[in-house]
Coordinates of C-alpha atoms in Angstrom, one line a residue:
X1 CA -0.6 57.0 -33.9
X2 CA -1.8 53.9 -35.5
X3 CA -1.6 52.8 -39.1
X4 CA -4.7 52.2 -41.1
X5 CA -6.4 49.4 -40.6
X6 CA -9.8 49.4 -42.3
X7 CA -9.3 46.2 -44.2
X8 CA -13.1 45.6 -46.1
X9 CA -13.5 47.6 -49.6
X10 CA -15.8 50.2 -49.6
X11 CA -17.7 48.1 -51.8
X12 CA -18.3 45.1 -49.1
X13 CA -19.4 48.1 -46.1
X14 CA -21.4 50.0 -48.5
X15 CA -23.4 46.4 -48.8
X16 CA -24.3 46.3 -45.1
X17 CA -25.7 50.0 -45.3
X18 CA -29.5 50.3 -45.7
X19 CA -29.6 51.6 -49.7
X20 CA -31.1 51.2 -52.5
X21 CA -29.6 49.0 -55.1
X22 CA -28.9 51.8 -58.1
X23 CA -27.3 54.0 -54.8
X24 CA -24.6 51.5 -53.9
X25 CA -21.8 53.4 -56.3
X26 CA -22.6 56.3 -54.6
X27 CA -22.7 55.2 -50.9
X28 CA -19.4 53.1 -51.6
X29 CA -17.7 56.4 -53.3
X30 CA -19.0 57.6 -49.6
X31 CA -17.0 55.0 -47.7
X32 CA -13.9 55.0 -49.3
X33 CA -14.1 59.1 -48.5
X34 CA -14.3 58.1 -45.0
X35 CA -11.7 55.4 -45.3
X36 CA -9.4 57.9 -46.9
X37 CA -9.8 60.7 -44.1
X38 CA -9.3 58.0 -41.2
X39 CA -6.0 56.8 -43.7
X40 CA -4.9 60.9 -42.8
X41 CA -5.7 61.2 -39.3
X42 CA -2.7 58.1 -39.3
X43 CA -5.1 55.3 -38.8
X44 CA -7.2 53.9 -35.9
X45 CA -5.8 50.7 -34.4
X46 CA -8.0 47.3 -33.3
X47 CA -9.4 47.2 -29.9
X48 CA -9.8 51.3 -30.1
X49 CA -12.8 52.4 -28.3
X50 CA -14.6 55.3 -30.2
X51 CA -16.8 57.7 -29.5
X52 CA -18.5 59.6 -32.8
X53 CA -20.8 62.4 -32.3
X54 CA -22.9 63.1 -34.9
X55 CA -23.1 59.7 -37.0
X56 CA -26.0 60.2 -38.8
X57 CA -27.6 57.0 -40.6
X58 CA -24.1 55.5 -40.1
X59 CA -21.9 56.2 -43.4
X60 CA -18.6 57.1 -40.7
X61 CA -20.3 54.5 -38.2
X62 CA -19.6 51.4 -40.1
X63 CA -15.7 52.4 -41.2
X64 CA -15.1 52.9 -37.6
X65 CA -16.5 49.6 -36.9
X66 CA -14.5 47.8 -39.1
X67 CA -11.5 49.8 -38.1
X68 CA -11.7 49.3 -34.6
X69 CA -12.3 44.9 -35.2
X70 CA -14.1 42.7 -33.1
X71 CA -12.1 43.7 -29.7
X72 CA -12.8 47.1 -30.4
X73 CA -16.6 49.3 -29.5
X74 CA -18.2 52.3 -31.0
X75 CA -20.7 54.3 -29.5
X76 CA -22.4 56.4 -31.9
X77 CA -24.4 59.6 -30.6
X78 CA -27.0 61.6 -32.7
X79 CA -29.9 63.8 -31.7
X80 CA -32.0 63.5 -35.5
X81 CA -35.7 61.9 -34.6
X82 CA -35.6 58.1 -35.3
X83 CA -38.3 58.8 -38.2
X84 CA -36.4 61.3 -39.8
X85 CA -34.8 60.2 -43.3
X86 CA -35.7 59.2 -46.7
X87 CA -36.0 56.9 -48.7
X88 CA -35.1 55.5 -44.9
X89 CA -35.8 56.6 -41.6
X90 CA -32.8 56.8 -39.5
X91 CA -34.0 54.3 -36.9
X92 CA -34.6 52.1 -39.9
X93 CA -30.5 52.2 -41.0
X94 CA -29.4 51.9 -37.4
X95 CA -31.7 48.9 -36.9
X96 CA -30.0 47.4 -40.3
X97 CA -26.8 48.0 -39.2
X98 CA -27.3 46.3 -36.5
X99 CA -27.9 42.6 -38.3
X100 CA -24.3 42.2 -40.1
X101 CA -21.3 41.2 -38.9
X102 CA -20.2 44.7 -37.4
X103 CA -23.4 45.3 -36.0
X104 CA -22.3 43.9 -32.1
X105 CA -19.2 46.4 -32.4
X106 CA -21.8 49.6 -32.4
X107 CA -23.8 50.8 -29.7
X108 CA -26.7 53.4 -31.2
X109 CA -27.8 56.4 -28.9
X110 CA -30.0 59.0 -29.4
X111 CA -29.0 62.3 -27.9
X112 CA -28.3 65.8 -27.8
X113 CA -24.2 65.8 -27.5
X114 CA -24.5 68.4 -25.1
X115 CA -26.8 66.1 -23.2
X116 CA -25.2 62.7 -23.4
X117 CA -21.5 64.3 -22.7
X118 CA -21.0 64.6 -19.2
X119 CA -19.7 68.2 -18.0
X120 CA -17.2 66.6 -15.9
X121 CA -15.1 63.3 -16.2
X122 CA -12.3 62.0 -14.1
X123 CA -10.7 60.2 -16.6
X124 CA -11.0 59.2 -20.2
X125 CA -13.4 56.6 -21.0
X126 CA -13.0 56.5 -24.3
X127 CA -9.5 56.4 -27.0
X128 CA -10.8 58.4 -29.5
X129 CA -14.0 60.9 -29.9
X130 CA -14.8 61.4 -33.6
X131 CA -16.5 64.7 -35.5
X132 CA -16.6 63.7 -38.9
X133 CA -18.7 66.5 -41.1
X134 CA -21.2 67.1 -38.6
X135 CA -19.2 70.6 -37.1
X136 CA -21.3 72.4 -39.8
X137 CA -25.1 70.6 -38.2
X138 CA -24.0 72.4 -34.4
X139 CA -26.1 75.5 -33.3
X140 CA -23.2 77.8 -32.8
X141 CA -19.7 78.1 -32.2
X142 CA -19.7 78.4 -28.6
X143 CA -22.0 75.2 -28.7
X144 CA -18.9 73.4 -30.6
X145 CA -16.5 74.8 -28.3
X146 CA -18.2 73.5 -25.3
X147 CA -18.5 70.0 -27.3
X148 CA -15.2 69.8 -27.3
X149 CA -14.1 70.8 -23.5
X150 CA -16.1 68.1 -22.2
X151 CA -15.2 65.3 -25.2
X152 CA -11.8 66.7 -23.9
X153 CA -12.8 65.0 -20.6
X154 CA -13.7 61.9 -21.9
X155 CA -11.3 61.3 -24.9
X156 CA -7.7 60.7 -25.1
X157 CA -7.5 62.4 -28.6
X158 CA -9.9 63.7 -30.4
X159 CA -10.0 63.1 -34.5
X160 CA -12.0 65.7 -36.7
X161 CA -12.9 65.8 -40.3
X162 CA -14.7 68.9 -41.9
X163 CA -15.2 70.7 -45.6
X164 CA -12.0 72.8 -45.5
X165 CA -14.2 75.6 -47.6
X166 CA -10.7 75.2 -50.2
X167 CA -11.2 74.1 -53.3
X168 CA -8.4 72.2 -55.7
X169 CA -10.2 72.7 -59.1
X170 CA -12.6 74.7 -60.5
X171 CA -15.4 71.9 -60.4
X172 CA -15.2 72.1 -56.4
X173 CA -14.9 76.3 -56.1
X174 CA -18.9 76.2 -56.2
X175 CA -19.2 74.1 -53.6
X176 CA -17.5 76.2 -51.9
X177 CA -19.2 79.3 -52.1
X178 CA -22.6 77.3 -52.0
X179 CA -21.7 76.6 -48.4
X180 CA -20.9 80.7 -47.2
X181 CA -24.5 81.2 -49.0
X182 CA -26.6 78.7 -46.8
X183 CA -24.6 79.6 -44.1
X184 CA -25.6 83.0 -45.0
X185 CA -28.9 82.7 -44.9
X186 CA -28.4 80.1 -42.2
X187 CA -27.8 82.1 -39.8
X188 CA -30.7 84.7 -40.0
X189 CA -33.5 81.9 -39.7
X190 CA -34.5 81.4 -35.7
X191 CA -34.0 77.5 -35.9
X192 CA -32.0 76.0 -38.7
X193 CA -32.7 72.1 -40.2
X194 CA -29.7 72.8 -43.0
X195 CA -27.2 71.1 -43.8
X196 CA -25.1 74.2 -43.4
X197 CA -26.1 75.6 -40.1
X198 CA -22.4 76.7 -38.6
X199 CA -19.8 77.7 -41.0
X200 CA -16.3 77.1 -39.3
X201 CA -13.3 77.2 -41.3
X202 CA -10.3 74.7 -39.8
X203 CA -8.6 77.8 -38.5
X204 CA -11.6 78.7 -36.8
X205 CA -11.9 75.1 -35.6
X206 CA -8.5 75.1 -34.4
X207 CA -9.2 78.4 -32.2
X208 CA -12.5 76.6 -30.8
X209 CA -10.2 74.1 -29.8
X210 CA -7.8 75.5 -28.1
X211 CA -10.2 77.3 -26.0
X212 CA -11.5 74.1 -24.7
X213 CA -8.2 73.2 -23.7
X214 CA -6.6 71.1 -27.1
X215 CA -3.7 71.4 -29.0
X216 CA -3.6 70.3 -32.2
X217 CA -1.0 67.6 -33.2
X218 CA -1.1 66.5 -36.5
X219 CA -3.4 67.9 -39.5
X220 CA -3.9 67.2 -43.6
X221 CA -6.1 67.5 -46.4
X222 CA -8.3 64.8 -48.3
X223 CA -8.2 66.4 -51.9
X224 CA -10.8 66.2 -54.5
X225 CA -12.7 63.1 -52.5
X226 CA -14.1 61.7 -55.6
X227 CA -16.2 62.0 -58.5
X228 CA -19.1 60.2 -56.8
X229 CA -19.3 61.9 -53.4
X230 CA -22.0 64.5 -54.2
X231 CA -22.1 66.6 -51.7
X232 CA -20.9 69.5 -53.6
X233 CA -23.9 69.0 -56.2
X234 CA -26.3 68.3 -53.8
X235 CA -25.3 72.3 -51.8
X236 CA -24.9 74.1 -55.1
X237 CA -28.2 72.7 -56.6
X238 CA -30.1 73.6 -53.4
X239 CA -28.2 77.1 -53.6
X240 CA -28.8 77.7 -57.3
X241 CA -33.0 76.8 -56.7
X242 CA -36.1 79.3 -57.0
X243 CA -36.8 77.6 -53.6
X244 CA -33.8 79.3 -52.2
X245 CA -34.5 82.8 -53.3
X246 CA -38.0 82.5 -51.8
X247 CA -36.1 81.3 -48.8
X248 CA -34.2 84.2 -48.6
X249 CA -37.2 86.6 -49.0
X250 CA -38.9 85.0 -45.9
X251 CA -36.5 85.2 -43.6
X252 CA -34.2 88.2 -44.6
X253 CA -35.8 90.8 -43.4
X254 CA -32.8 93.6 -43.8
X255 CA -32.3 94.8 -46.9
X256 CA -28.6 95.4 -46.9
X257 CA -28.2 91.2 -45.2
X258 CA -30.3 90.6 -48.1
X259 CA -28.7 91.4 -50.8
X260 CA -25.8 89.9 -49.2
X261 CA -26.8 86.7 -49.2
X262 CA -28.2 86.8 -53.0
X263 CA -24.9 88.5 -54.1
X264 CA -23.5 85.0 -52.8
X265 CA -25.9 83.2 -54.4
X266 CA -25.2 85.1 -57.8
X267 CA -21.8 84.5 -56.8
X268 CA -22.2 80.7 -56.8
X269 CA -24.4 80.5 -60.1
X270 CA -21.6 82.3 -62.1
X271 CA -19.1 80.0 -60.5
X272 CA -20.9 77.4 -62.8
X273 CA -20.5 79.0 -66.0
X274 CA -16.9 77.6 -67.0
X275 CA -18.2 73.4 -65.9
X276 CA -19.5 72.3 -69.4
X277 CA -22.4 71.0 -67.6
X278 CA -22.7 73.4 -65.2
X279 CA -24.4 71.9 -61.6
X280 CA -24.0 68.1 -62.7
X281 CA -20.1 68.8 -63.3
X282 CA -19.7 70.1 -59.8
X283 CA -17.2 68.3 -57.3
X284 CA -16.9 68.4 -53.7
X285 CA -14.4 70.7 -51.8
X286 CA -11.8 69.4 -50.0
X287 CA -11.7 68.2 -46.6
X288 CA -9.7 69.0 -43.7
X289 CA -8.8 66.4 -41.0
X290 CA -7.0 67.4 -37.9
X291 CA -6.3 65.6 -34.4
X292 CA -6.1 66.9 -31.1
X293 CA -5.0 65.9 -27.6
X294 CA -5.5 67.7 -24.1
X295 CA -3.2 70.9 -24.0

């Protein structure tokens, strides 16, 4: 496998993002998270062509870009509405993107990944399909299994990066549980816009895998990704809302399921209790990076 070869700070690429000027520490802290997860998957070599599912407003996107250089082509697939986002739409950040220097290097495409992917391929057409944190957004399991048998069609290898629900320190441990308790709830609601829709742990991930005909050939762990990438507040202070509880009385019916789901939330409010400032010190969970070629 290739060795790294991002080579702009995650300073310069958080610059060609679409963000607001008092959000550039936290969209470089962002960057460098994705820089430091391609750095374990052993690096992604120029003139690669990629293939990410699930690239969202284009935080992974722009790395890739710059990893892959000017020889190199990404195609980016997501099904979120073009007018979905704030404080910008998600057609908005693509259409930014598109204006700087790595903008000719990405090709934007809304879709379905179940509709764009093909359900047979003859041969790869692609070096590398990417899943970076966007396992979690899919319907269902079998959904992500049946993502991966026909990316396995169309990929040589196949690189994923996903919350490894593990946690290094105590600041990260809510984070943690914050994720079981949307899933939780998740899970019971008849359509899900979460974050947290499908909760699958990189063993479980592995197993999916495997079933779609992959072996995996290399794995790590991005530890602690940084004081600044706030995912980990953003879950536990949606988890620890009055918003949520109402949430959880519309749509758990069941009153056993029910008072699972607010044990877990009690669980992840008393998780606070030793972080000085409780949700504010929170940190991010640890991520788990794996890569996989045709068994």
């Amino acid at each position: 496998m290739a060795t790294p070869t991002t080579t702009a700070s995650p300073e310069d690429l958080a610059k060609l993002l679409l963000v607001t000027q008092n959000g550039l520490q936290s969209q470089a802290a962002q960057i460098a998270h994705r820089q430091n997860i391609i750095n374990v998957w052993g690096g992604i070599s120029p003139g690669t062509k990629v293939l990410e599912l699930g690239c969202g407003q284009g935080d992974c996107t722009i790395v890739l870009a710059d990893a892959v250089g000017s020889s190199g082509s990404v195609d980016a697939v997501d099904p979120t509405p073009p007018g979905y986002g704030s404080p910008f739409t998600v057609e908005e950040a693509h259409r930014h993107i598109s204006t700087t220097i790595l903008g000719p290097r990405i090709n934007w495409i809304h879709a379905d990944s179940l509709t764009f992917l093909p359900d047979n391929a003859p041969e790869p057409t692609y070096d590398i399909g990417i899943l970076c944190h966007s396992l979690w957004y899919f319907s269902s399991p079998p959904t992500i299994s049946e993502t991966l048998r026909r990316l396995r069609l169309l990929c040589k290898m196949i690189f994923i990066a996903e919350w490894s629900l593990t946690a290094s320190s105590p600041s990260s441990y809510p984070h943690v549980l914050a994720a079981l308790t949307q899933a939780s709830l998740e899970c019971r609601k008849p359509q899900s816009e979460s974050n947290v829709r499908t909760v699958v742990s990189p063993a479980a991930i592995t197993k999916l895998a495997e079933d779609a005909g992959l072996k995996l050939v290399n794995e790590g762990i991005v530890e602690n990704p940084g004081e600044h990438v706030y995912d980990g507040l953003w879950e536990v202070g949606a988890v620890s809302g009055k918003i949520f509880i109402q949430e959880i009385e519309k749509n758990v019916k069941d009153e056993r399921e029910r008072a699972v789901v607010h044990a877990l939330r009690d669980a992840t409010v008393k998780s606070l209790e030793p972080l000085p400032r409780g949700v504010k010190d929170v940190r991010s969970m640890n991520v788990w990076c794996g890569v996989f070629e045709k068994a």
